[in-house]
XYZ file of C-alpha atoms in Angstrom:
578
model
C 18.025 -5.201 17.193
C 19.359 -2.173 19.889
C 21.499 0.710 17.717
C 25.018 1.828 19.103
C 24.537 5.340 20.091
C 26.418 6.716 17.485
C 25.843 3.964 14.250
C 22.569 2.343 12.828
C 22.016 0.657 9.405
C 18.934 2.544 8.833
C 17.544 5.974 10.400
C 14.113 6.551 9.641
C 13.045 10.191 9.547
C 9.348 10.671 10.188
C 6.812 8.468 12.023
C 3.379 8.942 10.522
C 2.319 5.118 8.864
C 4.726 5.236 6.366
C 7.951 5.728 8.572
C 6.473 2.951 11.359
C 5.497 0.180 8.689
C 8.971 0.861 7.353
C 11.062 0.806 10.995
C 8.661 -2.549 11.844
C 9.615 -4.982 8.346
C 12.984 -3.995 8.726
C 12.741 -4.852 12.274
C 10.735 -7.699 11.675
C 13.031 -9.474 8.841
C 15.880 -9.254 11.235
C 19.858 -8.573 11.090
C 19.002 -4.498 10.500
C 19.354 -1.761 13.484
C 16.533 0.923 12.936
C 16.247 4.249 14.549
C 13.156 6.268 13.684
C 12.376 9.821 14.714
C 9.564 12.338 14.504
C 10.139 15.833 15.093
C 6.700 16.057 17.093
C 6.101 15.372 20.311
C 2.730 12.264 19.899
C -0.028 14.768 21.418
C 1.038 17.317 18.570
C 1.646 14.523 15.745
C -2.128 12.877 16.368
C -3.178 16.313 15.114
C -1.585 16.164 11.496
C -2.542 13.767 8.887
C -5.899 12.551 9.124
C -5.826 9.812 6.413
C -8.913 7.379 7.019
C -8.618 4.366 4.585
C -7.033 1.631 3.063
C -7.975 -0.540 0.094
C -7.774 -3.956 -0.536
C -4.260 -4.973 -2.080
C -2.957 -2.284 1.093
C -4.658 -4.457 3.443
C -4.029 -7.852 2.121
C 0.451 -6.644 2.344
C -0.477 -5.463 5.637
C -1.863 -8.817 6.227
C 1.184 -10.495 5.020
C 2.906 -8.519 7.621
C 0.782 -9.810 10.508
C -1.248 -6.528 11.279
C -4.159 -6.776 9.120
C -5.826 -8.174 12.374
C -5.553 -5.652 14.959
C -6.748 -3.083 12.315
C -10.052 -5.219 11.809
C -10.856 -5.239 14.934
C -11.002 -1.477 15.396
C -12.021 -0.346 12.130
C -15.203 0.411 10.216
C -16.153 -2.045 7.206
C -17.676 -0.132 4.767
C -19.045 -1.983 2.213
C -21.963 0.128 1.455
C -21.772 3.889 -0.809
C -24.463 6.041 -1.891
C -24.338 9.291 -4.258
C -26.857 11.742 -4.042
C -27.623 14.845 -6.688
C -28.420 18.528 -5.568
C -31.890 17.319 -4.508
C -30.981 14.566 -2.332
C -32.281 11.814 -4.558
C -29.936 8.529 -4.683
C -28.275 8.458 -7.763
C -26.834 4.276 -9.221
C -23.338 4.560 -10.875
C -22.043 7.439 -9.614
C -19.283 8.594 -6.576
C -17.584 5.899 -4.584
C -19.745 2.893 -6.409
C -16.667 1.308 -7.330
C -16.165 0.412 -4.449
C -19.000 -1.988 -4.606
C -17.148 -4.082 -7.290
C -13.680 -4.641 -5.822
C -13.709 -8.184 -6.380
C -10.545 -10.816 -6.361
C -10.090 -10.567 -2.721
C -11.765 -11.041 0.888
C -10.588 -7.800 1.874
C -13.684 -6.661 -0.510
C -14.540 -3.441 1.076
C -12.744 0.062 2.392
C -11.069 -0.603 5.761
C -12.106 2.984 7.398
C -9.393 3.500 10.519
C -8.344 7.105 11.207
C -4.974 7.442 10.917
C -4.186 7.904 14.801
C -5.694 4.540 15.327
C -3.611 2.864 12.873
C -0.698 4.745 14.007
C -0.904 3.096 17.579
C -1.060 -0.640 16.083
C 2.078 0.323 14.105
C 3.654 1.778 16.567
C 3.183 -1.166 18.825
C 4.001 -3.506 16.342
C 7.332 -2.032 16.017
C 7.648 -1.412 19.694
C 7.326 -5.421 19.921
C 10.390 -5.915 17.927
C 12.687 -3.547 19.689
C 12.455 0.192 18.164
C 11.655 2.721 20.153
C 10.204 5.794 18.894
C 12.603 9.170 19.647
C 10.360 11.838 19.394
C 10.427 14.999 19.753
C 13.632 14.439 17.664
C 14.337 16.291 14.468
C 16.672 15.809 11.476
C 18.888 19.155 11.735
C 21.352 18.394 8.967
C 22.690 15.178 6.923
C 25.225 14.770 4.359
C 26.681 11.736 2.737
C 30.414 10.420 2.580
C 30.474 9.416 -1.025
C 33.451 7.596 -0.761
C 31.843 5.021 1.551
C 27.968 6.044 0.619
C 27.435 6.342 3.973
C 24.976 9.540 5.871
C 26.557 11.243 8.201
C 22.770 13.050 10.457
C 23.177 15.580 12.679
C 19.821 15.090 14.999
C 18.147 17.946 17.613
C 16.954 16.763 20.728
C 13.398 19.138 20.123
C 12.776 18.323 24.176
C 16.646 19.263 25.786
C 18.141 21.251 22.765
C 20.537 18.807 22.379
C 22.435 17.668 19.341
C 23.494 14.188 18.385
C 25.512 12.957 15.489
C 24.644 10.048 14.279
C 26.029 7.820 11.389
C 24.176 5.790 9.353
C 24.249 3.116 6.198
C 20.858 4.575 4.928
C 18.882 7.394 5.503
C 14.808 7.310 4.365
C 12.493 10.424 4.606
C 9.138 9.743 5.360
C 9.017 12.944 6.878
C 5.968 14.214 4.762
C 4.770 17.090 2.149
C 7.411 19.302 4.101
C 10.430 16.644 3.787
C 13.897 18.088 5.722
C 15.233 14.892 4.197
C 14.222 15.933 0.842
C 15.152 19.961 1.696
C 18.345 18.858 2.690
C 19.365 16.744 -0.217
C 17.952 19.298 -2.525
C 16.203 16.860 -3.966
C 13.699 18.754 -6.437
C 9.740 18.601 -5.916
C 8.049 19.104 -9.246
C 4.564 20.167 -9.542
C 2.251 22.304 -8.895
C -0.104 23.364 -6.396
C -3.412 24.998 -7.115
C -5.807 27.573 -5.455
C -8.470 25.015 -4.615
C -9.015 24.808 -0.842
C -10.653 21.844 0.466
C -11.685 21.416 3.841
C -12.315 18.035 5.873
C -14.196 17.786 9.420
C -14.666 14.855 11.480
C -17.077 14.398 14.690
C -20.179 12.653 15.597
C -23.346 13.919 13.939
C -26.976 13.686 13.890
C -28.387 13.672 10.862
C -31.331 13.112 8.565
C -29.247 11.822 5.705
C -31.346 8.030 4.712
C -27.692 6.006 4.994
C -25.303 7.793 7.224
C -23.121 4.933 7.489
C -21.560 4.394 4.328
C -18.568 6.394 1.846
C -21.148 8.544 0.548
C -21.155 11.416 -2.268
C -23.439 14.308 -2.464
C -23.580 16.747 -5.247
C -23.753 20.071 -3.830
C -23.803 22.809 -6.345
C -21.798 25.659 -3.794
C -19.458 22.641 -2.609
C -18.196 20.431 -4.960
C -18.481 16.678 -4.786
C -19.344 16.193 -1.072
C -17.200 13.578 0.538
C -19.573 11.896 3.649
C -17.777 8.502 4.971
C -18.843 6.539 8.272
C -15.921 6.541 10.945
C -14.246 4.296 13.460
C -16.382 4.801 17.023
C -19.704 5.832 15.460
C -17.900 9.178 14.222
C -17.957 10.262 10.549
C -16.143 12.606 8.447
C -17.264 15.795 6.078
C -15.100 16.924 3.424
C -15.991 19.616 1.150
C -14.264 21.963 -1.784
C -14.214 25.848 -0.114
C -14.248 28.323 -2.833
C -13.495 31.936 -3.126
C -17.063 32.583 -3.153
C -17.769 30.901 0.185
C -14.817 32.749 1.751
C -16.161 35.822 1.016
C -18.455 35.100 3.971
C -15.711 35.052 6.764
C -12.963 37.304 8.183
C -11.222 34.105 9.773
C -11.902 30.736 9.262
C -12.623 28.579 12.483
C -13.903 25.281 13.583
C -17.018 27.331 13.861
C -17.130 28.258 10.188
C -16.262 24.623 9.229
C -19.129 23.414 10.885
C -21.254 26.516 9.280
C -19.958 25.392 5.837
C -20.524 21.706 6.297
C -23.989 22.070 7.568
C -24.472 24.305 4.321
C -22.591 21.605 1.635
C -24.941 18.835 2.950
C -28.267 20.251 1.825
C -30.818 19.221 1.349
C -29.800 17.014 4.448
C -29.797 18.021 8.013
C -27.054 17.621 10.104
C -26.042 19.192 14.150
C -22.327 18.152 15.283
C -22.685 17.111 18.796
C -18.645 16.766 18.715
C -15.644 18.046 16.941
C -12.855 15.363 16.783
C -10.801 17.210 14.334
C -11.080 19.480 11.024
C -8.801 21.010 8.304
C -8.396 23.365 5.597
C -5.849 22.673 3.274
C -4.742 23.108 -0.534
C -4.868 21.221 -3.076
C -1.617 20.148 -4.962
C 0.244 17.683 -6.961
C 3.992 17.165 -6.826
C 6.926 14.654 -7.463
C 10.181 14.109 -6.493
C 12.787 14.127 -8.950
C 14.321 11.149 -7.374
C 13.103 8.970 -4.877
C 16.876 7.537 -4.367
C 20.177 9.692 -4.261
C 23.846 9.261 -3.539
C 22.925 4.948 -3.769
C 22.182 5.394 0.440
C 19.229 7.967 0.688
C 16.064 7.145 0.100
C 12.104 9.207 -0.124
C 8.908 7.379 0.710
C 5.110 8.155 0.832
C 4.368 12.291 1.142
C 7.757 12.766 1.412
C 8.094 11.827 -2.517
C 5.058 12.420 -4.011
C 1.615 14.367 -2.863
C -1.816 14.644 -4.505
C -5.178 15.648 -3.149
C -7.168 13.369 -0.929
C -9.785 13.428 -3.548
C -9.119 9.591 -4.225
C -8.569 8.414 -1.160
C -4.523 7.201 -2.022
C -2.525 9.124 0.016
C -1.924 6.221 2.854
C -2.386 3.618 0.196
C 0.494 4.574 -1.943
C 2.547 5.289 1.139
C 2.411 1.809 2.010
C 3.277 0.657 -1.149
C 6.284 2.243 -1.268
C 7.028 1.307 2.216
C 5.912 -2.240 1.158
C 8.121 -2.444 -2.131
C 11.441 -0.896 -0.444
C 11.945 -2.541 2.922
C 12.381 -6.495 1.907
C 14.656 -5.093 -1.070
C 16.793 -2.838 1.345
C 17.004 -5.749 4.039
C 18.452 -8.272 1.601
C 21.056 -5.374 0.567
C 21.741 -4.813 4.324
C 22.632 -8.416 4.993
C 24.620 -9.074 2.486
C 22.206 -10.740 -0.136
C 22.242 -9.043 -3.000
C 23.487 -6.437 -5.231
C 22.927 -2.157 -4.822
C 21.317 -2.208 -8.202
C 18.358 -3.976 -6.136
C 17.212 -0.942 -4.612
C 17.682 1.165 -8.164
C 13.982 -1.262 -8.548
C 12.312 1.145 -5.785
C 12.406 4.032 -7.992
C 12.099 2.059 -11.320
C 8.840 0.035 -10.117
C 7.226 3.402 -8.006
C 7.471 5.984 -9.609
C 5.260 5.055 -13.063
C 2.541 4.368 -10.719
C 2.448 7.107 -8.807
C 2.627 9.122 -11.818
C -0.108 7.491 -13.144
C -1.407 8.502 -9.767
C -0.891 11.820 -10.110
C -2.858 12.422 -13.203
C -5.239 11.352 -12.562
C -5.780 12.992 -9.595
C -5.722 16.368 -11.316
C -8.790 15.533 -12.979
C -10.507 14.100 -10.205
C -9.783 16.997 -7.782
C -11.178 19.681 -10.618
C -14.086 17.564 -10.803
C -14.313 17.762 -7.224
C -14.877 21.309 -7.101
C -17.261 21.307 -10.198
C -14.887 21.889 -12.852
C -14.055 19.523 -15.726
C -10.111 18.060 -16.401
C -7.889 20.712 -18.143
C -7.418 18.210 -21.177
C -11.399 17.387 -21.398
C -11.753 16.913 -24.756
C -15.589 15.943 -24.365
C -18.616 17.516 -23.891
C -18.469 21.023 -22.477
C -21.622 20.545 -20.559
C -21.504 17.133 -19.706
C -22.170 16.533 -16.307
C -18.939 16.809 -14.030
C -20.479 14.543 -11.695
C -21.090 11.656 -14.395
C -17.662 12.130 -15.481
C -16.261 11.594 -11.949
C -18.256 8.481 -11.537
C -16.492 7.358 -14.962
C -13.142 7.658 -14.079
C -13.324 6.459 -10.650
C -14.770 3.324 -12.547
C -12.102 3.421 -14.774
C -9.530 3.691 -12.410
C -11.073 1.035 -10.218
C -8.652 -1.780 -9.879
C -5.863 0.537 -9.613
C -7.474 2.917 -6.750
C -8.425 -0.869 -5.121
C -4.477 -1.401 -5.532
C -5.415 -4.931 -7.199
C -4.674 -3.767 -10.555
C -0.851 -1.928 -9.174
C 1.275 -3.965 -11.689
C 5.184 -3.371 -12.184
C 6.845 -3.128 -15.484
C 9.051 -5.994 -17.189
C 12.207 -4.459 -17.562
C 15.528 -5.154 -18.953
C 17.233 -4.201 -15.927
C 15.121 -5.200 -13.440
C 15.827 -8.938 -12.724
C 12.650 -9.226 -10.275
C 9.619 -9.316 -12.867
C 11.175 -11.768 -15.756
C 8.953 -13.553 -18.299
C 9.466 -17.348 -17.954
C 8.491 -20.569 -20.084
C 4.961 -20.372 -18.944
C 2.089 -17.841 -20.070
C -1.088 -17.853 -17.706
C -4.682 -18.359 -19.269
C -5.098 -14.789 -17.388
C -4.516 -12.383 -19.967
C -3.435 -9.806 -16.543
C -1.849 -12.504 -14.830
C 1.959 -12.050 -15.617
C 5.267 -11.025 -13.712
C 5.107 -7.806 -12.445
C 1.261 -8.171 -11.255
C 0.032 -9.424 -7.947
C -0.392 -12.606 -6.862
C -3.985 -13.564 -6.578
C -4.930 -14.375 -3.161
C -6.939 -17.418 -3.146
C -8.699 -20.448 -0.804
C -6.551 -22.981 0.128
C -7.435 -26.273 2.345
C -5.210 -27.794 4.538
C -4.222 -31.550 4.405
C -6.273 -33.702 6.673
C -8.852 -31.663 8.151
C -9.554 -29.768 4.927
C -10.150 -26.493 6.413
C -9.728 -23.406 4.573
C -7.259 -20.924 4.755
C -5.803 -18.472 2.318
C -2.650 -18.347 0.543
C -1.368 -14.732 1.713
C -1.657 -16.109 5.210
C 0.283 -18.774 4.466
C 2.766 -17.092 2.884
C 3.983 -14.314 5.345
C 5.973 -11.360 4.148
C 9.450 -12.652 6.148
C 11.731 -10.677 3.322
C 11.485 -13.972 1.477
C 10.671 -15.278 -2.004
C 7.880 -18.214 -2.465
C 7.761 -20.919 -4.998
C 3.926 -22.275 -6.099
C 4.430 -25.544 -7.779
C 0.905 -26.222 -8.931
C 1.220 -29.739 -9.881
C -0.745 -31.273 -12.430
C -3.201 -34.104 -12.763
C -0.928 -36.016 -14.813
C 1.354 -38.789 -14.393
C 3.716 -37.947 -12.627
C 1.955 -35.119 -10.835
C 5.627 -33.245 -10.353
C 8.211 -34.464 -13.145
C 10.976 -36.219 -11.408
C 13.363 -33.923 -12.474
C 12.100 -31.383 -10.943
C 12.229 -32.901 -7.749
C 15.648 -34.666 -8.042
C 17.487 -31.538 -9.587
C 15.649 -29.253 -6.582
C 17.063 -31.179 -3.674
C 20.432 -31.182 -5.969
C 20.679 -27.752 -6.282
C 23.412 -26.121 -3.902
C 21.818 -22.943 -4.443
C 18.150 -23.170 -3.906
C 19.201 -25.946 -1.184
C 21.333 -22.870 0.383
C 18.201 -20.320 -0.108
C 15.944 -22.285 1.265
C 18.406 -23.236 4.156
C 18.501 -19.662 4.890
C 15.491 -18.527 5.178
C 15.447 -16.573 1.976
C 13.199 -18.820 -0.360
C 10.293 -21.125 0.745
C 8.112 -23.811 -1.738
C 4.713 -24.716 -1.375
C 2.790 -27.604 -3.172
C -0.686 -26.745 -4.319
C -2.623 -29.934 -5.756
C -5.695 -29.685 -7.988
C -7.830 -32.004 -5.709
C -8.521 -33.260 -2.209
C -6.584 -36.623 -1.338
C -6.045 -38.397 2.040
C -2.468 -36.861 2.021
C -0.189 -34.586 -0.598
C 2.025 -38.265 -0.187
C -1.122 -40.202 -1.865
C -1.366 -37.766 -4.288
C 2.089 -37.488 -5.023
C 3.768 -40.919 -4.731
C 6.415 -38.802 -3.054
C 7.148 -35.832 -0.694
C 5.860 -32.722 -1.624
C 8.209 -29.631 -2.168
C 7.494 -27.545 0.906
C 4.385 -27.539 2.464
C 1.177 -29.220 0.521
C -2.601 -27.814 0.267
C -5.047 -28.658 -2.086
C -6.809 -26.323 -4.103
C -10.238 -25.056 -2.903
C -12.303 -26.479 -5.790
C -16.334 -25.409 -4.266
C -15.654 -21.355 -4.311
C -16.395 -18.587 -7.051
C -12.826 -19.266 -8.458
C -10.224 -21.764 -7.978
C -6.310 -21.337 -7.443
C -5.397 -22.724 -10.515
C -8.221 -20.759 -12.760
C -6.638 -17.460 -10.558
C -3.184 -18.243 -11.961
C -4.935 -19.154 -15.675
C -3.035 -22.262 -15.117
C -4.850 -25.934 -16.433
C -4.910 -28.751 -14.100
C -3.621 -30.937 -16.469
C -0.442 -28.925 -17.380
C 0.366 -27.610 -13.738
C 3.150 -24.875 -13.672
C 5.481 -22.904 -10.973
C 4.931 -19.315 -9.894
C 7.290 -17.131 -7.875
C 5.683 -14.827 -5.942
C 7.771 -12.115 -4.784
C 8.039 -10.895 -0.792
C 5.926 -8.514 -1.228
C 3.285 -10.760 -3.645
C 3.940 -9.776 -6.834
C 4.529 -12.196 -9.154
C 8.038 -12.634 -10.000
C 8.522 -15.567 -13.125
C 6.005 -17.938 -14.035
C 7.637 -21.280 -15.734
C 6.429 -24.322 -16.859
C 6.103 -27.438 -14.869
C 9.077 -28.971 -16.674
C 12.192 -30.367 -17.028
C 14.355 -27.464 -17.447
C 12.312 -25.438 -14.680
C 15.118 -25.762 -12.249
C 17.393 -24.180 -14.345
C 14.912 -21.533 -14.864
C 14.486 -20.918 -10.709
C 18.556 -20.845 -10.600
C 18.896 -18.578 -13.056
C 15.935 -16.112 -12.128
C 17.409 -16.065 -8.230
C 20.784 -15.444 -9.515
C 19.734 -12.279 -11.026
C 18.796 -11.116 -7.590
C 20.819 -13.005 -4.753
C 24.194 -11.975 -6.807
C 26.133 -11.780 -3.794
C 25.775 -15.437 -2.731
């Protein structure tokens, strides 16, 4: 949708992966102007932020968003990590091993992409659906109208010199660790940052190292845990703690010195950089926002709200989560859908995960750099390196994303407990919809349920019918097709059902004795784990799961005759302004 020159429902402030992935859903899900800008010219802004990966549940909502594909194409796969100790000897259980166990999904591995690379596919992605980047463009001052909660942004041309009012409905900063968004707003940062320096280096390299290609750890005693990970384009990356002690060694720090220090924190390997792509130093901190939503029209996302180390790999990840969770909320607020207290969720679901985060990034960043948590209340001389490997096991479903969960709440009406409880002990409102094989009527051939249930800013409704008579009670059916308001959701785009039966049959009709609700697939029954065992849901019971836009499970209800009731009453909670 093209902006007036002067008004836009959203303006987007910062264009690293967080800012485009917001600027393309809101694009994508339609009847929302965007403006985005980024105070760097692109030359200067492929030199900042060198994330590299993205786990699972990050990959399977980017999938849902249709550009899961072009980042598979260009990316490294790495499905293989290896730790080894001072001495070079592989060590089992230890590092990035978790990785090896991130189960549930067919994204099963660490999508390594540097972050310019998945910055172009965004960018084009968003391009496709009408916003144009305005960059060199920064945000010079804002302030908000709180009569009409609307953002008044004063913009600077960073090219001409030129300044440009512009109003505005909403105002997001995903303008990073430095936020004017934030600055402006006074918005307070809270945290701490520390003295540890870390320092990451990426080029191509010849090395003597047994398994180059793969998210590798190695133990150095003068360098922390040593982060080694195979790169896009044959490339890899270095990272490396850089204490006091090793400064001592150099008057200035230089791409030389990084490559001194690297060559020194992979011993006993060999290594000789026959390119330099890129390399930092940086230090390490951990801070949150106060708020991540002010004055009910301004809103923080990604750096912008919340920063750690890069010791776990999340920075991207939880960027896109909160660009994930926000957008479909804020587009059904911009058209008209439903209430303001809708986006009060943003904060309310984000922020106990990122705090969770946070902490635990503390610890793993001291162990990092040799040093055990501040609260250890173990061994003194334990090994740091064992306990690293423990908590990254620990925390191995969240740092996948697969175990991200949101809280039932009072006043949250998206994650509601309904009439039915799943087999699945974790399988509940407020967790993520398992992604699982599906087959398609007729020719049987697989496909997956994320892909067939696109995030379009809409809700989905599973019925999993039963293998009963009748497979779906005739209530349900009757009272769905008489319900003005589902029959008006679903008119509108803003609610879609699918039929999943327990077995294959020549058609869903066969099966059925009747038209299915939505579209039909049968359940995949020859894989590790079917739908219905995914849901903890028994074939002969059959239920209904709504799965939010952005897969998380909203209600779960029983296959019943009141479950109509129970949809109505669960979408009126959320579409209040229909």
């Amino acid at each position: 949708m093209q902006y007036n020159a002067d008004y836009v429902d959203v303006l987007i402030v910062g264009a690293g992966p967080v800012g485009l992935i917001m600027a393309y859903q809101l694009a994508k899900f339609g009847g929302v102007s965007v403006r985005i800008i980024e105070q760097h010219a692109k030359s200067v802004q492929d030199a900042y932020g060198r994330a590299i990966t993205l786990f699972p549940r990050t990959v399977e909502m980017l999938d849902q968003l249709g550009l899961a594909d072009e980042l598979l194409q260009d990316c490294f796969a790495c499905r293989d990590t290896v730790a080894y100790d001072a001495s070079g000897q592989e060590v089992h259980g230890r590092g990035w091993s978790f990785m090896n166990r991130m189960n549930d999904t067919v994204f099963d591995f660490a999508l390594v992409l540097r972050q310019k690379f998945q910055e172009d596919i965004f960018r084009n992605a968003m391009t496709r659906h009408g916003v144009r980047l305005d960059a060199p463009v920064q945000l010079s001052t804002a302030s908000v109208d709180q009569n009409v909660s609307r953002v008044t942004a004063v913009l600077l041309d960073n090219r001409t010199g030129a300044y440009e009012t512009v109003r505005c409905r909403y105002l997001i900063g995903c303008d990073g660790g430095h936020s004017s968004v934030r600055r402006i707003f006074n918005i307070p940062f809270e945290g701490s940052a520390s003295e540890d320096r870390w320092v990451r280096i990426d080029g191509q390299i010849k090395t003597n190292m047994p398994k180059p290609r793969s998210y590798c750890s190695i133990e150095s005693p003068t360098h922390g845990n040593v982060l080694w990970v195979a790169l896009d384009h044959g490339a890899t990356r270095i990272g490396y703690a850089f204490t006091d002690d090793r400064a001592k060694a150099y008057s200035r720090f230089d791409e030389t010195a990084a490559i001194e220090e690297a060559i020194a924190a992979v011993k006993p390997f060999h290594i000789e950089f026959e390119r330099v792509d890129w390399w930092t130093i940086y230090t390490v901190g951990q801070r949150i926002a106060k708020n991540f939503f002010v004055d009910d029209c301004v809103f923080l996302a990604g750096d912008a709200c919340h920063t750690h180390s890069s010791g776990a790999a999340q920075g991207m990840n939880t960027g896109i989560h909160d660009a994930v969770n926000l957008a479909w909320k804020l587009s059904l607020k911009i058209r008209g859908l439903a209430s303001p207290d809708l986006l009060k969720t943003y904060q309310v679901e984000r922020l106990p995960n990122v705090q969770r985060l946070i902490q635990y990034d503390k610890d793993i960043s001291r162990l990092m750099t040799n040093r055990l948590p501040e609260k250890w209340q173990g061994d003194l001389d334990a090994d740091v390196n064992i306990v690293l490997g423990n908590i990254l096991e620990e925390t191995r479903t969240f740092s996948s994303g697969l175990g991200i969960s949101y809280e039932i709440q009072e006043d949250n009406p998206l994650n509601v407990n309904g009439s039915f409880c799943s087999l699945q002990p974790l399988i509940r409102p407020g967790s993520r919809g398992p992604d699982s094989f599906l087959q398609r009527p007729g020719t049987f051939e697989l496909t997956r349920l994320i892909r067939e249930l696109p995030n379009t800013a809409a809700f989905s409704v599973l019925v999993f019918t039963s293998k009963g008579t009748p497979p779906i009670p005739e209530a349900l059916f009757e009272d769905t097709a008489g319900s003005p308001f589902l029959q008006l959701l679903i008119t509108d785009g803003y609610l879609k059902f699918i039929t999943i039966l327990p077995e294959k049959a020549p058609s869903p009709y066969e099966f059925l004795g009747h038209e299915p609700l939505g579209r039909a697939y049968f359940d995949f029954s020859e894989g590790d784990k079917t739908a219905y065992q995914s849901y903890g849901i028994d074939t002969t019971q059959g239920a209904i799961v709504v799965l939010r836009p952005d897969g998380w499970i909203g209600t779960m209800i029983e296959l019943g005759l009141e479950a109509v009731l129970e949809l109505e009453s669960y979408f009126d909670g959320i579409f209040t302004e229909i």
